[in-house]
Amino acid sequence: MNAGVGTPAEATEEVLRLRLYVVGRNPKSIIAQRNLTCFCERHLTTPYQIEIVDLSSNPEIARKDQILATPTLVRLTPAPERRVIGDLSDSDSVIFGLDLPASVSSAI
Amino acid sequence: MIRPSTSLTKAKTGIQGFDQITGGGLPQARSTLICGGPGCGKTLFAMEFLVRGATDYGEPGVFVAFEESIAELCENFTSVGFDLTALMEHQHLLIDEIKLESEQLTTAGAFDLDGLFLRLADAIERIGAKRVVLDTLERLFASLPNPQVLRTELSRLLRWLKDRGVTVILTAERGDGTLTRYGLEEYVSDCVVVLTHEPRNLISTRYLKVLKYRGSSHGTNEYPFLIDHHGISIAPITSVTLTHEASRERLSSGVEHLDDMLGGAGFYRGSSILVSGTAGTGKTSLAGHFTAAACKRGERVLYFAFEESASQITRNMESIGIDLRPWLEQDLLHIHATRPSFTGLEMHLTLMHKAILDYSAQNVVIDPLNSFAESSETKQMLEVKAMLMRMLDYLKQQGITGYFTSLTSGGAALDHTDVAISSLIDTWILLSAIDSHGVRKRQLGIIKSRGMSHSSQTREFLLTDQGVKLLDPQAEISRHLSGSERVAEENRLRALHSAQQRKLAYQREQLELQRTLMETRIDTLRAEYGLRAAQLEGLLEAEAKTPTTRQAQPGGTT
């Protein structure tokens, strides 16, 4: 489990917490990490947290967190949970999938 | 086409009957597709494969559940006697529950199923699994977008599992006109098993068919199968060869004089006995005698009743002096009473097969055998016949004595059995009733009895409160007459008697006459003798007087 990357945020309920599940040296995973960083920098206007989880070193997490397809990006907060699968190359789909409120994103 | 079985190792499923059909189970280290509609027993088949593998063959298994939760699975399988919780605690089984919530899922770019691979790899390593079930993998298609990616990933998954040497079962729902809804059969080429659940003749029955088994011969029939509290069991398979051991041991029929008619000793152990006759001729009573006799020898009897309930049979048997209750209490006798229409015909035979196995019966009574045939249509007759043959074959193979009754319908010839199983029958007893002048006379005859010299007489018998009594052939004549027939018979006997008397008197007269004749002859002979003797005496006297004159004659004149 890697430490959070990105802008540090205050511990409020409004904070956007994202977690990306990846598989080690899988090219799609590497691309997804890069895409996520770009996406956040470009579209997110409010504070957010990003956590990267490498399943190859902790496979039981995949079972615990119900991960099937990789890479998977999960919006942990605000509830409810949202999931986006893929290498996150399609940023429109990421915005749609994460169901980000208009206030936190500067999309389109 | 059929390669020697050594070329392919098989993983025993432990599912009753299945390993026989496939000659040893599923292909080891390969994948098998189990497909069928909802409620066919796919999940059960797959789970039983794992449970039996873990408990009987020391092969732990991983169950990947795409449809049900662990709690649901544990609960559902309690009813078939599988304690999944205990198996999981002992690391013999690992259930990985996969939740697919498609409504919260969006795709943004390329993905693969490495998450699933990792989970599976972890699960397999954790318990050292040799068997894996994916139930139902196709749910992925409904939940994840991009079927093209899924297909690629699927074939990668199967290759990957093959490399790990695990035996895999995939389950899939049957599609419209195709084996599976998403064409999974394209990826699984080693073994395909189809389960169906279809009503035939308004009665629903489950069937199993091995559609394909690469590198192995297999039964190609549709086999009816059954799900009960011990899991799946598939109907016995018709034996191709007649290899059963023929016993020389003889068993009493329970009726004293009937044993005399059967070469003096009764039936052979392990033979098939058919008692046929019209209604009310005492078929069940004879079966009762046989049952009681077997129980008395301490053997186990399984009695299948298709017309009466267990208590009805015991009561009726009591009325003819056969008390079955002690045997029921000692568990030497079990009466299995069901209606023929309760389930499909073939299912009956599957149920019966299972019951025989479970009870380890040495004697089986089926009363009556043809109740199946009656409840079926003509086009099913062949099917029924085939199944009955399988049943009888099975009994013979196991050395179980089979005692069957068969009801002959009124119009049919008495020696006509509807199911035409006579060739499988070793001893065939025919009961008939003759209605004469207001009284039904029951008769018993032995049509055939293989391997023994049997009586060819037709004997009258009575149903008394001490059971079936065969009457002596000599005493048969006027024992059971009444009314005008009795009078007629008496007259006939009287006439017969006086005729006999007259005949004797006549003979005596004749003899007397002969004696008189003889005496007369003696008298005549004596008289003749007297006459001759007198004549001779006369001549002698005359001779004594004349010698001088005779001597003088030569010296006389001339």
XYZ file of C-alpha atoms in Angstrom:
666
model
C 0.000 0.000 0.000
C 1.454 3.264 -0.990
C 0.978 6.468 0.906
C -1.468 9.030 -0.370
C -0.383 11.213 -3.213
C -1.717 14.629 -4.017
C -2.820 17.722 -2.205
C -3.186 17.306 1.532
C -6.733 17.939 2.689
C -8.523 18.844 5.907
C -10.326 15.955 7.569
C -13.830 16.936 6.649
C -16.606 14.796 5.273
C -16.533 16.768 2.079
C -13.055 15.584 1.245
C -12.796 13.445 -1.870
C -11.016 10.202 -1.104
C -9.991 8.047 -4.033
C -8.291 4.693 -4.030
C -6.690 3.092 -7.061
C -6.152 -0.679 -7.128
C -3.317 -1.706 -9.403
C -1.328 -4.823 -10.168
C 2.422 -4.296 -9.874
C 4.182 -3.842 -13.169
C 1.091 -4.327 -15.300
C 1.307 -1.643 -18.066
C -2.355 -0.743 -17.642
C -1.716 -0.090 -13.982
C 1.225 2.151 -14.676
C -0.780 4.104 -17.247
C -3.709 4.351 -14.861
C -1.563 5.869 -12.100
C -0.202 8.454 -14.497
C -3.663 9.218 -15.886
C -5.119 9.616 -12.404
C -2.481 12.130 -11.376
C -3.067 14.151 -14.555
C -6.823 13.940 -14.116
C -6.754 15.194 -10.555
C -4.445 18.055 -11.338
C -6.500 19.095 -14.306
C -10.082 18.635 -13.089
C -10.237 18.716 -9.304
C -10.645 22.047 -7.617
C -11.285 20.925 -4.039
C -8.958 19.019 -1.683
C -8.633 15.305 -2.325
C -6.749 12.210 -1.184
C -5.398 9.467 -3.403
C -4.326 6.038 -2.210
C -2.670 3.452 -4.451
C -3.097 -0.218 -3.539
C -0.915 -2.839 -5.216
C -2.822 -6.124 -5.222
C 0.147 -8.207 -6.344
C 1.713 -7.872 -2.911
C -1.583 -8.207 -1.016
C -3.911 -10.414 -3.076
C -6.334 -10.951 -0.187
C -7.258 -7.283 -0.427
C -8.770 -8.040 -3.824
C -11.056 -10.533 -2.116
C -11.826 -8.243 0.790
C -12.550 -5.191 -1.357
C -14.257 -7.133 -4.161
C -11.829 -6.179 -6.900
C -12.111 -8.165 -10.090
C -11.032 -5.988 -12.967
C -7.864 -3.956 -12.784
C -7.130 -1.137 -12.634
C -10.090 -0.098 -10.496
C -10.576 3.382 -9.136
C -12.903 3.689 -6.148
C -14.458 6.833 -4.729
C -14.553 6.106 -1.001
C -15.991 9.435 0.126
C -18.300 11.109 -0.202
C -20.655 8.131 0.058
C -21.999 6.232 -1.819
C -19.084 4.341 -3.244
C -18.403 4.675 -6.958
C -16.183 2.512 -9.108
C -14.436 3.131 -12.382
C -12.482 0.417 -14.138
C -9.877 0.813 -16.833
C -6.671 2.724 -17.339
C -8.569 6.052 -16.888
C -7.561 7.271 -20.352
C -11.094 8.502 -20.975
C -11.384 11.441 -18.564
C -15.043 12.148 -19.426
C -15.924 8.667 -18.287
C -13.895 9.164 -15.134
C -15.858 12.311 -14.282
C -19.118 10.498 -15.043
C -18.080 7.375 -13.184
C -16.881 9.169 -10.072
C -20.092 11.173 -10.166
C -18.229 14.303 -9.065
C -20.374 17.232 -8.007
C -20.052 20.250 -10.267
C -18.438 22.235 -7.436
C -15.398 19.987 -7.202
C -14.691 19.617 -10.848
C -13.974 22.057 -13.567
C -14.904 19.684 -16.343
C -15.891 20.718 -19.840
C -11.966 -42.021 -31.378
C -11.646 -43.900 -28.122
C -8.160 -43.759 -26.792
C -7.038 -46.001 -23.967
C -8.106 -44.603 -20.652
C -4.510 -44.394 -19.478
C -3.921 -41.471 -21.796
C -6.234 -39.306 -19.749
C -6.219 -39.036 -16.010
C -9.569 -38.428 -14.483
C -10.638 -36.704 -11.332
C -13.303 -38.677 -9.539
C -16.367 -36.616 -8.806
C -17.718 -38.968 -6.166
C -21.163 -38.205 -7.544
C -23.135 -41.415 -7.502
C -23.364 -42.827 -11.006
C -21.445 -40.072 -12.772
C -18.040 -41.687 -12.528
C -19.547 -44.820 -14.065
C -20.957 -42.914 -17.025
C -17.665 -41.163 -17.715
C -15.420 -44.062 -16.847
C -13.778 -42.358 -13.906
C -14.859 -38.747 -13.572
C -13.923 -35.416 -15.108
C -10.738 -34.791 -17.087
C -7.985 -33.973 -14.634
C -6.269 -30.599 -14.916
C -8.743 -29.514 -17.562
C -11.988 -27.623 -17.573
C -15.468 -29.003 -17.755
C -18.505 -27.002 -18.665
C -21.733 -27.762 -16.861
C -24.619 -26.044 -18.567
C -28.348 -26.053 -18.126
C -31.340 -23.902 -17.373
C -32.136 -22.422 -13.988
C -32.774 -24.934 -11.241
C -31.119 -27.856 -12.973
C -28.628 -28.526 -10.254
C -25.504 -26.979 -11.836
C -24.304 -25.401 -8.622
C -25.012 -28.576 -6.695
C -23.100 -30.677 -9.193
C -20.138 -28.329 -8.984
C -20.231 -28.092 -5.203
C -20.574 -31.831 -4.770
C -17.489 -32.231 -6.955
C -15.558 -30.068 -4.494
C -17.034 -31.537 -1.334
C -16.456 -35.148 -2.415
C -13.019 -34.207 -3.633
C -12.147 -32.724 -0.266
C -13.688 -35.443 1.889
C -13.169 -38.587 -0.207
C -10.134 -37.928 -2.383
C -8.082 -35.481 -0.351
C -8.269 -32.751 -2.966
C -9.139 -29.332 -1.544
C -11.208 -27.031 -3.705
C -11.924 -23.392 -4.382
C -15.448 -22.287 -5.126
C -15.738 -18.935 -6.821
C -19.295 -17.782 -6.281
C -20.500 -15.163 -8.711
C -24.144 -15.617 -7.835
C -24.616 -16.478 -4.204
C -23.056 -15.319 -0.982
C -21.097 -17.610 1.327
C -23.911 -17.528 3.875
C -26.477 -18.459 1.241
C -24.343 -21.313 -0.056
C -23.743 -22.718 3.429
C -27.438 -22.577 4.152
C -28.511 -24.092 0.837
C -26.106 -26.986 1.065
C -27.078 -27.971 4.576
C -30.217 -29.481 3.048
C -28.125 -31.879 0.952
C -25.984 -32.796 3.915
C -22.858 -30.749 3.107
C -21.333 -28.909 6.031
C -19.484 -26.210 4.137
C -18.624 -24.242 7.259
C -16.680 -27.159 8.709
C -14.915 -27.783 5.403
C -13.895 -24.137 5.254
C -12.632 -24.233 8.830
C -10.447 -27.210 8.009
C -9.078 -25.499 4.908
C -10.579 -28.153 2.626
C -12.735 -25.616 0.901
C -12.445 -21.942 0.178
C -15.343 -19.947 -1.111
C -14.555 -16.683 -2.812
C -17.645 -14.618 -3.094
C -17.611 -12.188 -5.984
C -20.012 -9.302 -5.788
C -20.795 -7.649 -9.037
C -22.554 -4.345 -8.754
C -22.763 -3.142 -12.290
C -24.862 -0.072 -11.523
C -21.918 1.485 -9.691
C -19.407 0.638 -12.352
C -18.114 2.764 -15.193
C -15.414 1.935 -17.685
C -12.782 4.447 -18.535
C -10.221 2.827 -20.750
C -8.579 -0.558 -21.060
C -8.781 -3.097 -18.226
C -8.108 -6.761 -17.560
C -9.134 -9.324 -14.966
C -5.862 -9.465 -13.085
C -7.791 -8.850 -9.889
C -9.674 -12.110 -10.411
C -6.477 -13.928 -11.347
C -4.772 -12.733 -8.192
C -7.703 -13.697 -6.023
C -7.852 -17.121 -7.563
C -4.109 -17.669 -7.338
C -4.148 -16.630 -3.718
C -7.097 -18.901 -2.925
C -5.534 -21.895 -4.673
C -2.229 -21.432 -2.876
C -3.824 -20.835 0.478
C -5.402 -24.294 0.717
C -3.413 -26.164 -1.910
C -6.489 -26.562 -4.084
C -6.661 -29.187 -6.812
C -10.190 -28.364 -7.873
C -11.751 -25.062 -8.845
C -15.352 -24.183 -9.557
C -16.413 -20.978 -11.248
C -20.135 -20.536 -10.661
C -21.357 -18.840 -12.861
C -18.590 -17.152 -14.767
C -21.011 -15.771 -17.304
C -22.282 -13.331 -14.771
C -19.196 -11.329 -15.710
C -20.676 -10.670 -19.128
C -23.766 -9.173 -17.607
C -21.845 -7.029 -15.162
C -18.737 -5.901 -16.962
C -18.712 -3.977 -20.220
C -16.694 -4.878 -23.280
C -17.414 -8.570 -23.967
C -14.415 -8.695 -26.300
C -12.038 -8.066 -23.412
C -13.893 -10.602 -21.303
C -13.533 -13.277 -23.954
C -9.802 -12.697 -24.224
C -9.468 -12.738 -20.470
C -11.563 -15.860 -20.189
C -9.420 -17.922 -22.494
C -6.360 -16.572 -20.713
C -7.905 -17.631 -17.400
C -8.611 -21.164 -18.580
C -5.114 -21.561 -19.967
C -3.709 -20.223 -16.743
C -5.772 -22.671 -14.657
C -4.700 -25.533 -16.900
C -1.057 -24.632 -16.341
C -1.627 -24.809 -12.622
C -2.919 -28.377 -12.960
C -6.262 -27.805 -11.321
C -9.438 -29.498 -12.452
C -12.009 -26.857 -13.254
C -15.773 -26.803 -13.473
C -17.442 -23.857 -15.116
C -21.149 -23.521 -14.899
C -23.232 -21.660 -17.435
C -26.848 -20.933 -18.138
C -28.364 -22.367 -21.227
C -29.132 -19.830 -23.925
C -31.761 -19.723 -26.640
C -30.793 -22.472 -29.038
C -27.216 -22.427 -27.801
C -25.567 -24.339 -25.031
C -24.625 -21.263 -23.092
C -25.844 -17.714 -23.252
C -22.444 -16.206 -24.019
C -20.881 -19.015 -25.993
C -18.628 -20.306 -23.222
C -18.541 -23.698 -24.917
C -16.108 -22.206 -27.415
C -13.458 -21.998 -24.732
C -14.082 -25.235 -22.941
C -13.338 -28.042 -25.315
C -12.529 -30.913 -22.987
C -15.807 -31.927 -21.441
C -19.348 -30.622 -21.652
C -22.155 -31.874 -19.438
C -25.716 -30.738 -20.039
C -28.337 -30.768 -17.321
C -31.992 -30.416 -18.184
C -35.132 -30.229 -16.180
C -38.103 -30.961 -18.297
C -41.620 -32.157 -17.852
C -42.408 -35.340 -19.693
C -45.921 -36.618 -19.378
C -46.676 -33.728 -17.015
C -44.089 -34.934 -14.539
C -40.859 -33.063 -14.259
C -37.611 -34.968 -14.233
C -33.980 -33.898 -14.223
C -31.697 -35.354 -16.849
C -27.951 -35.373 -17.271
C -26.127 -35.888 -20.509
C -22.429 -35.942 -21.287
C -22.411 -34.043 -24.546
C -18.724 -34.190 -25.176
C -15.683 -35.701 -23.563
C -12.506 -35.283 -25.504
C -10.193 -38.259 -25.384
C -12.557 -40.523 -23.542
C -15.501 -42.740 -24.190
C -18.622 -41.932 -22.243
C -22.256 -42.857 -21.969
C -24.295 -40.843 -24.436
C -27.733 -41.360 -23.001
C -29.790 -38.901 -21.082
C -29.602 -40.131 -17.539
C -32.303 -39.127 -15.105
C -30.913 -37.943 -11.842
C -32.118 -37.116 -8.445
C -31.286 -34.558 -5.812
C -31.909 -35.572 -2.240
C -30.338 -35.178 1.161
C -27.152 -36.892 -0.034
C -26.619 -34.822 -3.139
C -26.943 -35.976 -6.722
C -27.467 -39.547 -7.763
C -27.724 -40.735 -11.316
C -29.700 -43.768 -12.410
C -27.805 -47.009 -12.738
C -26.346 -47.794 -16.076
C -27.396 -50.729 -18.152
C -24.817 -53.391 -17.883
C -23.581 -54.532 -21.224
C -22.430 -57.957 -20.206
C -24.121 -60.671 -18.236
C -21.469 -61.332 -15.676
C -23.453 -61.718 -12.522
C -22.674 -64.632 -10.275
C -25.479 -67.188 -10.140
C -26.095 -68.364 -6.614
C -26.983 -71.958 -5.831
C -28.555 -71.022 -2.566
C -32.284 -71.593 -2.377
C -34.781 -69.375 -0.645
C -38.154 -70.393 0.633
C -41.167 -68.774 -0.947
C -42.772 -68.784 2.486
C -45.500 -71.114 1.249
C -44.818 -74.736 2.123
C -46.275 -76.494 -0.857
C -45.073 -73.846 -3.268
C -41.508 -74.731 -2.328
C -42.361 -78.335 -3.151
C -43.532 -77.240 -6.567
C -40.266 -75.328 -7.084
C -38.026 -78.349 -7.128
C -38.688 -78.893 -3.450
C -36.514 -76.009 -2.254
C -37.885 -72.667 -3.415
C -36.353 -69.844 -5.438
C -32.682 -69.236 -6.144
C -31.052 -66.381 -4.298
C -30.539 -63.427 -6.562
C -33.106 -64.533 -9.073
C -35.981 -62.473 -10.407
C -39.414 -63.741 -9.534
C -42.546 -62.542 -11.227
C -46.008 -63.254 -9.897
C -48.612 -62.189 -12.385
C -52.346 -62.458 -12.352
C -55.594 -60.580 -12.587
C -56.929 -58.442 -9.765
C -57.586 -60.184 -6.473
C -55.748 -63.396 -7.191
C -53.469 -63.092 -4.181
C -50.305 -61.578 -5.667
C -49.669 -59.319 -2.705
C -50.409 -62.153 -0.275
C -47.726 -64.296 -1.874
C -45.362 -61.339 -1.721
C -46.188 -61.062 1.969
C -45.223 -64.675 2.515
C -41.957 -64.170 0.718
C -41.238 -61.029 2.747
C -41.979 -62.688 6.062
C -39.870 -65.719 5.150
C -36.915 -63.530 4.209
C -37.189 -61.480 7.406
C -37.367 -64.659 9.417
C -34.016 -65.654 7.909
C -32.712 -62.307 9.147
C -32.438 -60.724 5.701
C -33.309 -57.177 4.839
C -36.303 -56.616 2.614
C -37.210 -53.430 0.828
C -40.860 -53.447 -0.152
C -41.935 -50.942 -2.800
C -45.681 -50.508 -2.680
C -47.335 -48.501 -5.414
C -50.939 -49.187 -4.606
C -51.235 -49.405 -0.852
C -49.812 -47.525 2.091
C -47.471 -49.221 4.536
C -50.103 -49.474 7.239
C -52.629 -50.849 4.784
C -50.226 -53.570 3.780
C -49.430 -54.542 7.375
C -53.112 -54.635 8.241
C -54.030 -56.711 5.211
C -51.168 -59.097 5.821
C -52.340 -59.560 9.399
C -55.719 -60.674 8.105
C -54.036 -63.631 6.437
C -51.891 -64.378 9.452
C -48.671 -62.648 8.381
C -47.435 -60.244 11.035
C -44.954 -57.833 9.494
C -44.737 -55.436 12.424
C -41.897 -57.147 14.301
C -39.792 -57.019 11.126
C -40.600 -53.370 10.629
C -39.578 -52.693 14.224
C -36.340 -54.628 13.830
C -35.623 -52.653 10.672
C -35.414 -55.811 8.612
C -38.293 -54.605 6.507
C -38.892 -51.224 5.016
C -42.077 -50.435 3.132
C -41.583 -47.682 0.609
C -45.040 -46.598 -0.462
C -45.481 -44.003 -3.185
C -47.934 -43.274 -5.932
C -46.672 -44.064 -9.407
C -47.657 -40.578 -10.526
C -45.696 -38.961 -7.713
C -42.701 -38.352 -9.947
C -41.519 -39.275 -13.413
C -41.326 -42.929 -14.274
C -37.620 -42.963 -14.641
C -37.224 -40.942 -11.518
C -39.057 -43.677 -9.677
C -36.449 -46.137 -10.751
C -33.686 -43.740 -9.789
C -35.299 -43.311 -6.386
C -35.686 -47.044 -6.036
C -32.110 -47.653 -7.011
C -30.977 -45.214 -4.379
C -33.280 -46.649 -1.741
C -31.950 -50.149 -2.400
C -28.402 -48.914 -2.071
C -29.111 -46.931 1.081
C -30.992 -49.759 2.763
C -28.524 -52.421 1.558
C -31.478 -54.668 0.883
C -30.975 -58.349 0.099
C -34.509 -58.771 -1.167
C -36.596 -56.305 -3.070
C -40.333 -56.547 -3.575
C -42.002 -54.351 -6.165
C -45.755 -54.437 -5.931
C -46.858 -54.062 -8.639
C -44.209 -53.693 -11.273
C -46.468 -52.535 -14.034
C -47.968 -49.565 -12.237
C -45.420 -47.486 -14.129
C -46.511 -48.776 -17.436
C -50.103 -47.954 -16.673
C -49.403 -44.353 -15.911
C -47.492 -43.770 -19.103
C -48.327 -43.180 -22.697
C -47.649 -45.670 -25.428
C -44.688 -43.775 -26.777
C -43.073 -44.000 -23.380
C -43.498 -47.722 -23.151
C -40.122 -48.397 -24.688
C -38.487 -46.031 -22.280
C -40.207 -47.661 -19.345
C -39.211 -51.077 -20.528
C -35.615 -50.033 -20.904
C -35.592 -48.595 -17.425
C -37.177 -51.671 -15.907
C -34.572 -53.766 -17.605
C -31.891 -51.606 -16.093
C -33.484 -52.047 -12.719
C -33.712 -55.813 -12.979
C -30.203 -55.951 -14.337
C -28.980 -53.937 -11.439
C -30.652 -56.235 -8.927
C -29.080 -59.238 -10.581
C -25.663 -57.672 -10.618
C -25.954 -57.011 -6.914
C -27.236 -60.506 -6.200
C -30.453 -59.114 -4.797
C -33.503 -61.334 -5.025
C -36.261 -59.469 -6.802
C -39.885 -60.322 -6.208
C -42.285 -58.562 -8.520
C -45.981 -58.678 -8.946
C -47.672 -57.776 -12.171
C -51.300 -57.061 -12.697
C -52.729 -58.568 -15.836
C -55.686 -56.678 -17.164
C -58.878 -58.637 -17.557
C -58.988 -58.808 -21.309
C -55.385 -59.706 -21.894
C -54.048 -63.185 -22.151
C -53.041 -64.448 -18.741
C -49.456 -65.055 -19.630
C -49.129 -61.634 -21.214
C -47.085 -59.163 -19.227
C -47.500 -55.586 -20.301
C -43.915 -54.654 -19.895
C -42.637 -57.704 -21.719
C -39.934 -58.348 -19.222
C -40.476 -62.052 -19.137
C -37.075 -62.753 -20.647
C -35.457 -61.211 -17.600
C -37.512 -63.256 -15.208
C -36.178 -66.488 -13.777
C -39.251 -67.794 -12.044
C -42.672 -66.876 -13.244
C -45.728 -67.815 -11.255
C -49.129 -67.255 -12.765
C -52.165 -66.788 -10.573
C -55.619 -67.015 -11.980
C -59.155 -67.064 -10.728
C -61.875 -69.141 -12.246
C -65.396 -68.051 -11.590
C -67.628 -71.062 -11.494
C -71.175 -71.131 -10.190
C -70.802 -68.166 -7.892
C -67.415 -69.010 -6.421
C -64.010 -67.752 -7.453
C -61.451 -70.467 -7.370
C -57.836 -69.303 -7.175
C -55.252 -71.289 -9.018
C -51.496 -71.179 -9.111
C -49.221 -72.469 -11.792
C -45.537 -72.134 -12.581
C -44.980 -70.939 -16.112
C -41.245 -71.233 -15.885
C -38.492 -71.550 -13.386
C -34.986 -71.536 -14.680
C -32.518 -74.030 -13.362
C -34.819 -76.329 -11.452
C -37.311 -79.063 -12.107
C -40.598 -77.520 -11.218
C -44.112 -78.783 -11.028
C -46.245 -78.402 -14.089
C -49.450 -78.792 -12.169
C -51.946 -76.025 -11.721
C -52.866 -76.083 -8.080
C -55.844 -74.553 -6.427
C -55.151 -72.492 -3.347
C -57.045 -70.808 -0.560
C -56.419 -67.534 1.226
C -56.997 -68.499 4.831
C -56.365 -66.647 8.062
C -53.118 -68.593 8.174
C -52.050 -67.420 4.795
C -51.932 -69.055 1.419
C -52.780 -72.762 1.510
C -52.147 -74.845 -1.528
C -54.590 -77.719 -1.780
C -53.470 -81.256 -2.470
C -54.098 -82.080 -6.068
C -56.181 -85.182 -5.154
C -58.357 -83.416 -2.658
C -59.129 -80.630 -5.005
C -62.261 -81.906 -6.647
C -65.285 -81.249 -4.538
C -63.719 -79.132 -1.824
C -64.952 -75.822 -2.916
C -68.330 -76.326 -4.425
C -71.615 -74.889 -3.469
C -75.194 -74.678 -4.655
C -76.331 -76.575 -7.661
C -72.807 -77.490 -8.536
C -72.392 -79.253 -5.213
C -75.602 -81.246 -5.768
C -74.513 -82.099 -9.245
C -71.136 -83.117 -8.009
C -72.639 -85.243 -5.277
C -74.951 -86.916 -7.737
C -72.067 -87.470 -9.998
C -70.073 -89.023 -7.213
C -73.009 -91.181 -6.148
C -73.501 -92.348 -9.672
C -69.819 -92.968 -9.888
C -69.972 -94.929 -6.691
C -72.861 -97.152 -7.711
C -71.298 -97.740 -11.075
C -68.211 -98.876 -9.292
C -70.316 -101.152 -7.115
C -72.059 -102.621 -10.093
C -68.808 -103.183 -11.776
C -67.472 -105.029 -8.772
C -70.595 -107.130 -8.451
C -70.379 -107.984 -12.069
C -66.788 -108.999 -11.686
C -67.662 -111.132 -8.705
C -70.420 -112.804 -10.723
C -68.019 -113.407 -13.508
C -65.574 -114.973 -11.151
C -68.242 -117.125 -9.633
C -69.285 -118.216 -13.046
C -65.740 -119.030 -13.885
C -65.453 -121.107 -10.729
C -68.588 -123.016 -11.553
C -67.268 -123.568 -15.017
C -64.001 -124.777 -13.588
C -65.709 -127.154 -11.216
C -67.948 -128.448 -13.959
C -64.878 -129.035 -16.040
C -63.213 -130.848 -13.196
C -66.307 -133.011 -12.815
C -66.366 -133.762 -16.484
C -62.704 -134.635 -16.510
C -63.148 -136.795 -13.450
C -66.104 -138.539 -15.086
C -64.112 -139.060 -18.235
C -61.261 -140.477 -16.210
C -63.622 -142.794 -14.358
C -65.055 -144.011 -17.620
C -61.654 -144.669 -19.120
C -60.476 -146.412 -15.977
C -63.579 -148.606 -15.946
C -63.100 -149.474 -19.566
C -59.499 -150.431 -18.944
C -60.467 -152.562 -15.984
C -63.050 -154.353 -18.086
C -60.481 -155.127 -20.740
C -57.991 -156.434 -18.198
C -60.582 -158.737 -16.720
C -61.456 -160.072 -20.090
C -57.798 -160.718 -20.861
C -57.350 -162.714 -17.668
C -60.097 -165.108 -18.634
C -59.082 -165.884 -22.227
C -55.361 -166.932 -22.182
C -56.020 -170.758 -22.491
C -58.229 -170.468 -25.419
C -55.681 -168.241 -27.050
C -52.805 -170.637 -26.423
C -54.804 -173.501 -27.811
C -55.509 -171.656 -30.958
C -52.066 -171.965 -32.632
C -52.046 -175.703 -32.285
C -55.519 -175.994 -33.526
C -56.938 -176.923 -36.901
C -55.793 -175.570 -40.269
